[in-house]
């Protein structure tokens, strides 16, 4: 064993958790130090239904105008972070460098929010459905990041994870670059659900929500498959500020 490895081994013994952001020993029971945790960009107050944020914050618990005029196919959206640094870095590294530890930490943070904030006074969902990736994309990547984030949550909260019955059957790769109409067209029938979710209160988990169109189409498909109540859980939401 080289001196360096020996040193690392000793260091790990005393400081078993290393912060994924600053790389220093975290001094907590998590691979994220207190200082970095405090710096994470919590999403400001947003519409409880769609998690859109507004220049002038909405009065407490009121849903936004677009949700009022066109009711989304989900009942609530819980978005933890704003999609800015360092959340962008954590998610990019997870997706493109296979840094699975980031998924575990993000999952732990979402789990804590679910218990202490989102469901403080209401019952937790009884099924977690990670947003499916198209099989081609999943093969290229080798994993689905939403499953990786959802796994520690499901384990900790003891909620079953549904990974098999929902499939993404259309490869909607360049979604962000398409025009709105093309995007809508591209997403039509993009999902296939081979299960009946009647009687279920589901949590659909996504890593990042931008326009919200993909999640809307997926939730529509879940509604058609009988889901009684659908909550969207997302790790990060891009702020789409409207007046
Ligand atoms: Zn740190
Ligand atoms: Zn809304």
mmCIF file of C-alpha atoms in Angstrom, residues 168 170 172 174-190 210-214 217 240:
data_model
loop_
_atom_site.group_PDB
_atom_site.id
_atom_site.type_symbol
_atom_site.label_atom_id
_atom_site.label_comp_id
_atom_site.label_asym_id
_atom_site.label_seq_id
_atom_site.Cartn_x
_atom_site.Cartn_y
_atom_site.Cartn_z
ATOM 1 C CA UNK A 168 -41.336 5.793 -22.897
ATOM 2 C CA UNK A 170 -41.061 7.690 -28.404
ATOM 3 C CA UNK A 172 -38.028 12.577 -27.812
ATOM 4 C CA UNK A 174 -34.064 17.097 -28.764
ATOM 5 C CA UNK A 175 -37.136 18.258 -26.868
ATOM 6 C CA UNK A 176 -35.620 21.554 -25.802
ATOM 7 C CA UNK A 177 -34.772 22.596 -29.332
ATOM 8 C CA UNK A 178 -38.224 22.012 -30.772
ATOM 9 C CA UNK A 179 -40.904 24.621 -31.132
ATOM 10 C CA UNK A 180 -43.882 24.384 -28.813
ATOM 11 C CA UNK A 181 -46.224 22.799 -31.398
ATOM 12 C CA UNK A 182 -43.629 20.288 -32.535
ATOM 13 C CA UNK A 183 -42.928 19.409 -28.932
ATOM 14 C CA UNK A 184 -46.605 18.782 -28.215
ATOM 15 C CA UNK A 185 -46.865 16.604 -31.296
ATOM 16 C CA UNK A 186 -43.690 14.754 -30.414
ATOM 17 C CA UNK A 187 -44.981 13.934 -26.943
ATOM 18 C CA UNK A 188 -48.374 12.645 -28.000
ATOM 19 C CA UNK A 189 -48.563 8.965 -27.100
ATOM 20 C CA UNK A 190 -44.952 9.067 -25.953
ATOM 21 C CA UNK A 210 -38.167 22.841 -17.514
ATOM 22 C CA UNK A 211 -41.276 23.528 -19.612
ATOM 23 C CA UNK A 212 -43.265 20.870 -17.759
ATOM 24 C CA UNK A 213 -44.604 19.409 -20.994
ATOM 25 C CA UNK A 214 -43.041 15.966 -20.663
ATOM 26 C CA UNK A 217 -47.973 14.111 -20.902
ATOM 27 C CA UNK A 240 -39.994 30.440 -15.464
#
